[in-house]
mmCIF file of C-alpha atoms and ligand atoms in Angstrom:
data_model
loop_
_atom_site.group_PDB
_atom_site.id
_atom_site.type_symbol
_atom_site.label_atom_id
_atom_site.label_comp_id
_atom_site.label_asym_id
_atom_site.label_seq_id
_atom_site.Cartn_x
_atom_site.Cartn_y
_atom_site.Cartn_z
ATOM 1 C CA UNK M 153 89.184 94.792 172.610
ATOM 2 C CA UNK M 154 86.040 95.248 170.755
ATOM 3 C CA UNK M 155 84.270 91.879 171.437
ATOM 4 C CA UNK M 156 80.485 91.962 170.985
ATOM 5 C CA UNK M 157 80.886 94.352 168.392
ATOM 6 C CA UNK M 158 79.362 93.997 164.728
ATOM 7 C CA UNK M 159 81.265 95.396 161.657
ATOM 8 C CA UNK M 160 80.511 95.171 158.041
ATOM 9 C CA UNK M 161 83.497 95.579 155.918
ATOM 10 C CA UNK M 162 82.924 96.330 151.863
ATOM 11 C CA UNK M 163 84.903 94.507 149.851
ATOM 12 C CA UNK M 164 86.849 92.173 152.191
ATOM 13 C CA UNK M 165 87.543 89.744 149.441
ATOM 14 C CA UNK M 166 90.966 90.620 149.475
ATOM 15 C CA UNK M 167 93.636 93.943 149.496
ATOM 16 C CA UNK M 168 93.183 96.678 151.928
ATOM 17 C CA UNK M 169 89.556 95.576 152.498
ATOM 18 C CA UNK M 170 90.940 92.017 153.665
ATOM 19 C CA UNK M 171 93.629 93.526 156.345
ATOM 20 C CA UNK M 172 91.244 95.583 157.698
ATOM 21 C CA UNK M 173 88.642 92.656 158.453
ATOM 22 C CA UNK M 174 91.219 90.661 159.763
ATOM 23 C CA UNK M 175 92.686 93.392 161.815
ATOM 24 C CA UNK M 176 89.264 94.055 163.157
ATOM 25 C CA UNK M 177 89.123 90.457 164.185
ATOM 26 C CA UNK M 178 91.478 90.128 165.668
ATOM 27 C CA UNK M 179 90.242 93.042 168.384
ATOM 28 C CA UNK M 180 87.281 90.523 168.841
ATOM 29 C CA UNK M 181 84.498 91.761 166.393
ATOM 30 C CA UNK M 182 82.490 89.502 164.250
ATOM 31 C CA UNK M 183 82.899 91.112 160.558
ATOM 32 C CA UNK M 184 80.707 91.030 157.859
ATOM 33 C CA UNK M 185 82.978 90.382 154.681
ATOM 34 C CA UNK M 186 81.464 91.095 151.625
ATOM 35 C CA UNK M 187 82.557 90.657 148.044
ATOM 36 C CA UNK M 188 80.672 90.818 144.397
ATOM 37 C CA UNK M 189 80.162 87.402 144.473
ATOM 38 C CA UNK M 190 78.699 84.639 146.957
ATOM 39 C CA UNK M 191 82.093 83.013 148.055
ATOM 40 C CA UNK M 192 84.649 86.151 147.494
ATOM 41 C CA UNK M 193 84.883 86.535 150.741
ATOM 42 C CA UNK M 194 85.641 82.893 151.975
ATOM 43 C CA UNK M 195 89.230 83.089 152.140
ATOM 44 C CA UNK M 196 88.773 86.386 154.350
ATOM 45 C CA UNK M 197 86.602 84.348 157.115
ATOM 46 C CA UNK M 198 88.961 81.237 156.790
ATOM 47 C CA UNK M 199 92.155 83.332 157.952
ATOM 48 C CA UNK M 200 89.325 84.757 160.055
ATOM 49 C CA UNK M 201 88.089 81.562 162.087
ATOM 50 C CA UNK M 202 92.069 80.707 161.578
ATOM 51 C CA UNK M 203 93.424 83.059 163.948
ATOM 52 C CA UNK M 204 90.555 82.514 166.195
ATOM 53 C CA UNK M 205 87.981 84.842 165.632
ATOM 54 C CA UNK M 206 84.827 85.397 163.679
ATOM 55 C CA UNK M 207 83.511 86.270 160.772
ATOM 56 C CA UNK M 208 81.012 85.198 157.636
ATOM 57 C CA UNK M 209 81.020 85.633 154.029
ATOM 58 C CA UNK M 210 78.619 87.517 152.162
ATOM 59 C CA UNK M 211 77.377 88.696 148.746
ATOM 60 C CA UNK M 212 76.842 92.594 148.042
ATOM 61 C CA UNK M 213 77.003 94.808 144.816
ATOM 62 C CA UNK M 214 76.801 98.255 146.921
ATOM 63 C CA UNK M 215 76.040 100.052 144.222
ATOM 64 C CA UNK M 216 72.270 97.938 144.336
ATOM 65 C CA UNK M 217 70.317 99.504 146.640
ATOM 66 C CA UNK M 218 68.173 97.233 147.591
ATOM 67 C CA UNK M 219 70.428 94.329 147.854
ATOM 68 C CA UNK M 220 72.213 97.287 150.096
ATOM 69 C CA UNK M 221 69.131 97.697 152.301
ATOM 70 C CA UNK M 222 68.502 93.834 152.614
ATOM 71 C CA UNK M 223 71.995 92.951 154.069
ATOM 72 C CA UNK M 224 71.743 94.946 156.719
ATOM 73 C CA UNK M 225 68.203 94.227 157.414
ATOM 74 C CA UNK M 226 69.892 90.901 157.512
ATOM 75 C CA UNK M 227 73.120 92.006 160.169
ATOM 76 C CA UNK M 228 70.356 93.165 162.484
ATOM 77 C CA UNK M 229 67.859 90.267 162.136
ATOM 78 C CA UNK M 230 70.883 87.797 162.769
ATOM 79 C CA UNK M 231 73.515 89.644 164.682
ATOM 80 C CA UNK M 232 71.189 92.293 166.675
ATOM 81 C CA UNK M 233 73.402 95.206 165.808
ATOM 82 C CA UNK M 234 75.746 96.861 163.620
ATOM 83 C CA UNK M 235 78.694 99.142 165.905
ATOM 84 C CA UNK M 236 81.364 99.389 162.624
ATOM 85 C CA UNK M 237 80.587 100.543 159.215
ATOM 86 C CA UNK M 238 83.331 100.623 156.380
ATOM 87 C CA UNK M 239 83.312 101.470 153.109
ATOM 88 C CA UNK M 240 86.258 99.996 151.435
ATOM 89 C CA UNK M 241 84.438 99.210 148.373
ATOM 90 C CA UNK M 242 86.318 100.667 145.162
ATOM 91 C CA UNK M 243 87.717 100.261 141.755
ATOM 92 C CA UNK M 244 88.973 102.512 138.714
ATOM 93 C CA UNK M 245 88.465 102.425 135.369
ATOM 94 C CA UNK M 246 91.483 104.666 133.772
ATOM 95 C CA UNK M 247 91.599 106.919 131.250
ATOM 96 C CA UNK M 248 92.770 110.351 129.870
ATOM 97 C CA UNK M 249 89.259 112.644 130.103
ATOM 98 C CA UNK M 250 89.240 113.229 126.721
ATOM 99 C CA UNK M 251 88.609 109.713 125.654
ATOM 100 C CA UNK M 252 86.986 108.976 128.560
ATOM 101 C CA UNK M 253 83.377 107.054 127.996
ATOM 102 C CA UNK M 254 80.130 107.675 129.861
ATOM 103 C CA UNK M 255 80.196 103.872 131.565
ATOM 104 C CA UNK M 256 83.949 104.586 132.873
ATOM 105 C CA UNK M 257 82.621 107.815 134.711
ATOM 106 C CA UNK M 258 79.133 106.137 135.655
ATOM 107 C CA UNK M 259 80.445 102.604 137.030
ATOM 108 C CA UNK M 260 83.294 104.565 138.830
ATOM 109 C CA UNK M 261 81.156 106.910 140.527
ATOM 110 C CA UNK M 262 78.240 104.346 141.433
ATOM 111 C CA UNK M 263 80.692 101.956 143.071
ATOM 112 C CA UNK M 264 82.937 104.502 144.818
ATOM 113 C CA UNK M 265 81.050 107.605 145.574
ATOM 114 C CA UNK M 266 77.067 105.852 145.614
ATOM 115 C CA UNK M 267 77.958 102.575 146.826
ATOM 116 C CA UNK M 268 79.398 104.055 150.151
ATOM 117 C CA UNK M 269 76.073 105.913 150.065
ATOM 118 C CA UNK M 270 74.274 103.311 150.359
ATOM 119 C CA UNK M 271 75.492 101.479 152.982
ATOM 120 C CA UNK M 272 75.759 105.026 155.006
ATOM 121 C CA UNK M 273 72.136 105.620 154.336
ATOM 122 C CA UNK M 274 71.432 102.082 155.761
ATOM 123 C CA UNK M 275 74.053 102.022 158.802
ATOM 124 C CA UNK M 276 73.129 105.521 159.913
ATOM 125 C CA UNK M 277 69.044 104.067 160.692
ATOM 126 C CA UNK M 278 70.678 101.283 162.938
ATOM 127 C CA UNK M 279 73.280 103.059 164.536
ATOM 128 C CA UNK M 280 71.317 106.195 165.685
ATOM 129 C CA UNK M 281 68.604 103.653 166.970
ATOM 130 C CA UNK M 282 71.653 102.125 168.944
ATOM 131 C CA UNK M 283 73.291 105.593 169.626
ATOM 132 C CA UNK M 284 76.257 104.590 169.191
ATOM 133 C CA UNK M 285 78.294 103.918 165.520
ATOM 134 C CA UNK M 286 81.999 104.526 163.727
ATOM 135 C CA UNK M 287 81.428 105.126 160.072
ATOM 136 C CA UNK M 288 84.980 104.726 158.514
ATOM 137 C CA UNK M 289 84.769 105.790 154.233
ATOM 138 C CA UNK M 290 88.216 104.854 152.276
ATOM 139 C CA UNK M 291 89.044 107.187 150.015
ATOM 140 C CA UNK M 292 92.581 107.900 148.494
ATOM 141 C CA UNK M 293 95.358 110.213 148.435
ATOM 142 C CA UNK M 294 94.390 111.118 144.744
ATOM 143 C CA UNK M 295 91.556 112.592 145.929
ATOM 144 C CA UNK M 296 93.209 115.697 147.758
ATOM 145 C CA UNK M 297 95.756 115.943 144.970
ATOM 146 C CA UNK M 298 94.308 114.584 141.865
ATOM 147 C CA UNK M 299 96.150 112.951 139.465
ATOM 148 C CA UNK M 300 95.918 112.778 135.340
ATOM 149 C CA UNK M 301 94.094 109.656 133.848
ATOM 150 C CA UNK M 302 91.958 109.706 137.013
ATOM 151 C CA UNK M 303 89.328 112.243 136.605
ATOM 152 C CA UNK M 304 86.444 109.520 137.350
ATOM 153 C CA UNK M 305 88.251 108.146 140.716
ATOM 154 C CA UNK M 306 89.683 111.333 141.732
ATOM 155 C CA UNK M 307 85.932 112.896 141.197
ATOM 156 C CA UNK M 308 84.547 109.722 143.508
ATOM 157 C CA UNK M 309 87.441 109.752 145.988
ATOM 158 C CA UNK M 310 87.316 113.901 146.881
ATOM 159 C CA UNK M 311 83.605 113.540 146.969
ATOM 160 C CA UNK M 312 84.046 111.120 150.012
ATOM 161 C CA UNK M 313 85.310 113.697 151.578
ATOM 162 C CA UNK M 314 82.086 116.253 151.197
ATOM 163 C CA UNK M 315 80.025 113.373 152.251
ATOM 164 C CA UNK M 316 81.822 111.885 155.178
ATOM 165 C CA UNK M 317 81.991 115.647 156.824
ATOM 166 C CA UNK M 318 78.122 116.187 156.079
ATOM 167 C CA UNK M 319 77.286 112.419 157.381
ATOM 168 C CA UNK M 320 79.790 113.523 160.153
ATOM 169 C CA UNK M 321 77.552 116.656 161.227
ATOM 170 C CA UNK M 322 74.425 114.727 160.903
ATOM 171 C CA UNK M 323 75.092 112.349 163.174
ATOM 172 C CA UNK M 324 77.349 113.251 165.477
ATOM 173 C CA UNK M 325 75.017 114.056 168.103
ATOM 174 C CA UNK M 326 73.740 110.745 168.149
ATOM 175 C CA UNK M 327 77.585 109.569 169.300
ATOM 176 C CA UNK M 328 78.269 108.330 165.628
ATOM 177 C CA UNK M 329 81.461 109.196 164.006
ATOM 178 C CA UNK M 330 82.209 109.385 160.383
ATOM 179 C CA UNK M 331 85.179 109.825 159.089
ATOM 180 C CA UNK M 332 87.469 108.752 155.870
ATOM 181 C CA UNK M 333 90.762 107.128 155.556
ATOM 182 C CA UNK M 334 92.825 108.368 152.393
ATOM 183 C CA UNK M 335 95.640 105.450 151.463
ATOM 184 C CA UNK M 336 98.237 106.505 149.241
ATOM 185 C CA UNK M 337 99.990 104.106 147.306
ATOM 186 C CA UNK M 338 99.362 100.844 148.587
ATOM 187 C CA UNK M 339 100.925 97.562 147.410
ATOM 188 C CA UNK M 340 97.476 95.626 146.420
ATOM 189 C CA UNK M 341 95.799 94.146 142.843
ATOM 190 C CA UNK M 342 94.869 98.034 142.580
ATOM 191 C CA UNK M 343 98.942 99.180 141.884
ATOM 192 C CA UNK M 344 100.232 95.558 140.983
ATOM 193 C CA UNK M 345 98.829 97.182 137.449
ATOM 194 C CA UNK M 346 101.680 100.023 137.511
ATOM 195 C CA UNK M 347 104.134 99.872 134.811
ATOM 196 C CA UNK M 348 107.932 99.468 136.456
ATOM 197 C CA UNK M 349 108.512 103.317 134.815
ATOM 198 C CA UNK M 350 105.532 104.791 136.676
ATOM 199 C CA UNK M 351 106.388 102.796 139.793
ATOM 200 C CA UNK M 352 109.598 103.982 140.262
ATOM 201 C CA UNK M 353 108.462 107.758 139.358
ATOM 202 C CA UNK M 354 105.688 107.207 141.993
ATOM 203 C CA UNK M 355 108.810 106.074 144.572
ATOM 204 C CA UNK M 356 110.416 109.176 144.309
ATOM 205 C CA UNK M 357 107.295 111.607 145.439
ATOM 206 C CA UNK M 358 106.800 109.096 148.655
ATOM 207 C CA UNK M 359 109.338 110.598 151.284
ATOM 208 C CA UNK M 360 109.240 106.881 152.919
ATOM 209 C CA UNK M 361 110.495 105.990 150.171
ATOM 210 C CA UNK M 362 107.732 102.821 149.751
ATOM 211 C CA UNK M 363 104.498 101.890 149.162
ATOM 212 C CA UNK M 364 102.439 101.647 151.830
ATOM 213 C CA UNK M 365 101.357 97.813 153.201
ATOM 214 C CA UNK M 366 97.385 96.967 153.547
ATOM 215 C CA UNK M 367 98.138 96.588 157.157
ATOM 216 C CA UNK M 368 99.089 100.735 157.507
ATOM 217 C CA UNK M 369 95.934 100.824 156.111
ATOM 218 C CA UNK M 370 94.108 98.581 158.301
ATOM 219 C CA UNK M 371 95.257 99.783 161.206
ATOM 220 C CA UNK M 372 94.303 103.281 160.915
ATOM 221 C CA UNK M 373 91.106 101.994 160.261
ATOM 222 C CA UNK M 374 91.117 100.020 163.665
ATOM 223 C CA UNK M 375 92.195 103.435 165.527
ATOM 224 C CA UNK M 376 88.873 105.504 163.927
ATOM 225 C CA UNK M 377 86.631 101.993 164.479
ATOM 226 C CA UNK M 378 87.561 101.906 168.227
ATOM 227 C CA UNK M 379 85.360 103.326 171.223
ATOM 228 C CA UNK M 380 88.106 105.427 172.447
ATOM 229 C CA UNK M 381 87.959 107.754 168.987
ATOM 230 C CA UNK M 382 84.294 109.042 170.026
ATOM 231 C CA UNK M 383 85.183 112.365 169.780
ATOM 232 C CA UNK M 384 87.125 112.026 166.220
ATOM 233 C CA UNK M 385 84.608 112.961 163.809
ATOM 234 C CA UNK M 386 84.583 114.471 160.141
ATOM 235 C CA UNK M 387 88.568 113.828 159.697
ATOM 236 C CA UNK M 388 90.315 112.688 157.284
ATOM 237 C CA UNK M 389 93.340 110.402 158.168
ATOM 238 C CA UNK M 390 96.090 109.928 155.454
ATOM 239 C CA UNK M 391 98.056 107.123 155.353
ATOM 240 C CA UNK M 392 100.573 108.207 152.646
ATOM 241 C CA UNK M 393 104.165 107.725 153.952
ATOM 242 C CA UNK M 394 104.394 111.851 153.726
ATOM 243 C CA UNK M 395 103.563 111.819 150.049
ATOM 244 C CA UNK M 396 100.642 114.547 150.528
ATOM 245 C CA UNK M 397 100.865 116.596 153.716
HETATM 246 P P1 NAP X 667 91.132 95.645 145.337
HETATM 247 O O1 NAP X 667 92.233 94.753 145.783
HETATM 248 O O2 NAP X 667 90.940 95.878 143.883
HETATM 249 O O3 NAP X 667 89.739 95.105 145.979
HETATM 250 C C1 NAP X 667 88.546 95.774 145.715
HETATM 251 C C2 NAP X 667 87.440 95.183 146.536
HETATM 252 O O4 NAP X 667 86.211 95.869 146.241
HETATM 253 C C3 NAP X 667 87.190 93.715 146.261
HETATM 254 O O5 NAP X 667 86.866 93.052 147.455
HETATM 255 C C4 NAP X 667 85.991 93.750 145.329
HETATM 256 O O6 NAP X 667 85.200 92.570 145.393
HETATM 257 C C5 NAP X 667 85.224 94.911 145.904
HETATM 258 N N1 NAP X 667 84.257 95.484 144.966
HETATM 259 C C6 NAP X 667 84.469 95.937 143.714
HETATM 260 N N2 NAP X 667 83.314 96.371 143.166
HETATM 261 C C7 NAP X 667 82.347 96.188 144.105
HETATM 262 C C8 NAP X 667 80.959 96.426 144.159
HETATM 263 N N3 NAP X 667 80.278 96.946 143.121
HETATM 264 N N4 NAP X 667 80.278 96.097 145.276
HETATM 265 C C9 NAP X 667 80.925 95.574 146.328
HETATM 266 N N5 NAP X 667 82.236 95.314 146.362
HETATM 267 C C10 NAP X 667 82.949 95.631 145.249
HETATM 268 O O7 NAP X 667 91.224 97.080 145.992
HETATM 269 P P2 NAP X 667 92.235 97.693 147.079
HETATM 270 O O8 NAP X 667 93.456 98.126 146.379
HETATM 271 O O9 NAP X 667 92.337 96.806 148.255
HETATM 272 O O10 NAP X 667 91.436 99.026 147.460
HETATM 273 C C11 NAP X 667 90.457 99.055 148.480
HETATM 274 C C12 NAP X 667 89.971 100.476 148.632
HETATM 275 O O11 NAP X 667 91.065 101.320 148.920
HETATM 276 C C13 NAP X 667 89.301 101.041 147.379
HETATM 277 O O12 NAP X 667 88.231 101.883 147.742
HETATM 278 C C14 NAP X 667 90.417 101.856 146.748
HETATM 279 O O13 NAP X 667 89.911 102.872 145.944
HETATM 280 C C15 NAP X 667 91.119 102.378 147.977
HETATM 281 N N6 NAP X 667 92.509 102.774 147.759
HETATM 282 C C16 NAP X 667 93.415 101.866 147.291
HETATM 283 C C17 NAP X 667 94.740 102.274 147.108
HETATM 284 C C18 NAP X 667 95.797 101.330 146.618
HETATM 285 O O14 NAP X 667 96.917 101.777 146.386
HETATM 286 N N7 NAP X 667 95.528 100.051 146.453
HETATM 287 C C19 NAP X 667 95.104 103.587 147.381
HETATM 288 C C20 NAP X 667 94.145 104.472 147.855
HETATM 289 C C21 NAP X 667 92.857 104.044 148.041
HETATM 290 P P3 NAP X 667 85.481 91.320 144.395
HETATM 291 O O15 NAP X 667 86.687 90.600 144.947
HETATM 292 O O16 NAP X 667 84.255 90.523 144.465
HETATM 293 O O17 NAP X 667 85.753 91.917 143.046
#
């Protein structure tokens, strides 16, 4: 159990960002939910509270920094501490490169690649004050293997990676780990979007055989997030069904 604990869980309105915040929950931490608008998150805390535990709602664009820097000022004036940061914030805007525009690339990379940023720049102040923190970034599998139409995701997903090792070397002697979580396919709003041609392509290169659920996701999360992975740091943990070894 990890009651007492404080986590703040990007985009926890609903898909792999919801599972995790309920999994986390449901080890005894109060999460932070956040979603791009004031009550995104209210369905998140009400399954929440449901199953016993606790939770609140909350606003954040992470790609504003200072609405970025005020929420957590916020976590610490209310809640006295942060332990659990994760960035599960994400979306794509597809496209072949060559008719890619400039707002495609620049929203994807803000959100994905900045936004985590942000909140890393902000977590990593409280948590080596505390000495203690688990820093958990969710990439994707596309970022180790790229994949066409996905230049601006792929781009924000492998750069994750560079930046959750380097955030993984700065703090690690202050007993914070960083590390990122790389999904593959994962039935969500994200893949409901696949065409039943590309899905069933996609089936084939998964040696499970399946997409992956938001609760594989989750709990891999929960495994970096606990106390017991202290000495886990600057990994990357994919959660693929085989599909990218
Ligand atoms: P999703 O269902 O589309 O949910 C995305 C979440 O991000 C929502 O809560 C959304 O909030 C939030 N969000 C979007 N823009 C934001 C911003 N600017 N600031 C703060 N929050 C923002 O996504 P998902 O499929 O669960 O994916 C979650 C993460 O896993 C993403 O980083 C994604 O890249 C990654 N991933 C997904 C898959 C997959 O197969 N689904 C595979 C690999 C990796 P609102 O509800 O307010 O819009």
């Amino acid at each position: 159990m990890m009651t007492e604990q404080v986590a703040l869980v990007t985009g926890a309105s609903r898909g792999i960002g919801q599972a995790i915040a309920l999994q986390l929950a449901a080890e005894g931490v109060f999460v932070v939910a956040t979603a791009t608008s004031e009550t995104g998150a209210a369905g998140t805390v009400a399954a929440i509270e449901a199953a016993g535990g606790k939770a609140c709602a909350v606003k954040l664009d992470v790609t504003n920094s200072a609405e970025v820097e005020a929420l957590f000022k916020k976590i610490v004036a209310e809640q006295g501490r942060l332990d659990i940061l994760v960035n599960n914030a994400g979306i794509t805007k597809d496209g072949l490169m060559m008719r890619m525009k400039d707002a495609d690339w620049d929203t994807v990379l803000d959100t994905n690649l900045k936004g985590a940023f942000n909140c890393m720049r902000e977590a990593s102040k409280i948590m080596t004050k505390a000495r203690y923190g688990r820093i958990i970034n969710i990439s994707s599998v596309v970022g180790e293997m790229g994949n066409a139409g996905q230049v601006n995701y792929c781009a924000s997903k492998a750069g994750l990676f560079g930046m959750t090792k380097s955030a993984a070397r700065e703090l690690a002697k202050r007993n914070i780990t960083v590390n990122a979580v790389a999904p593959g396919f994962i039935e969500t709003d994200m893949t409901a979007v696949l065409p039943e041609k590309g899905r069933e392509a996609l089936l084939q290169s998964i040696p499970m055989e399946r997409l992956g659920s938001v609760e594989d996701v989750a709990h891999g999360v929960k495994f970096l997030a606990s106390p017991e992975s202290g000495y886990i740091t600057g990994q990357v943990l994919s959660v693929n069904g085989g599909m990218y070894m």
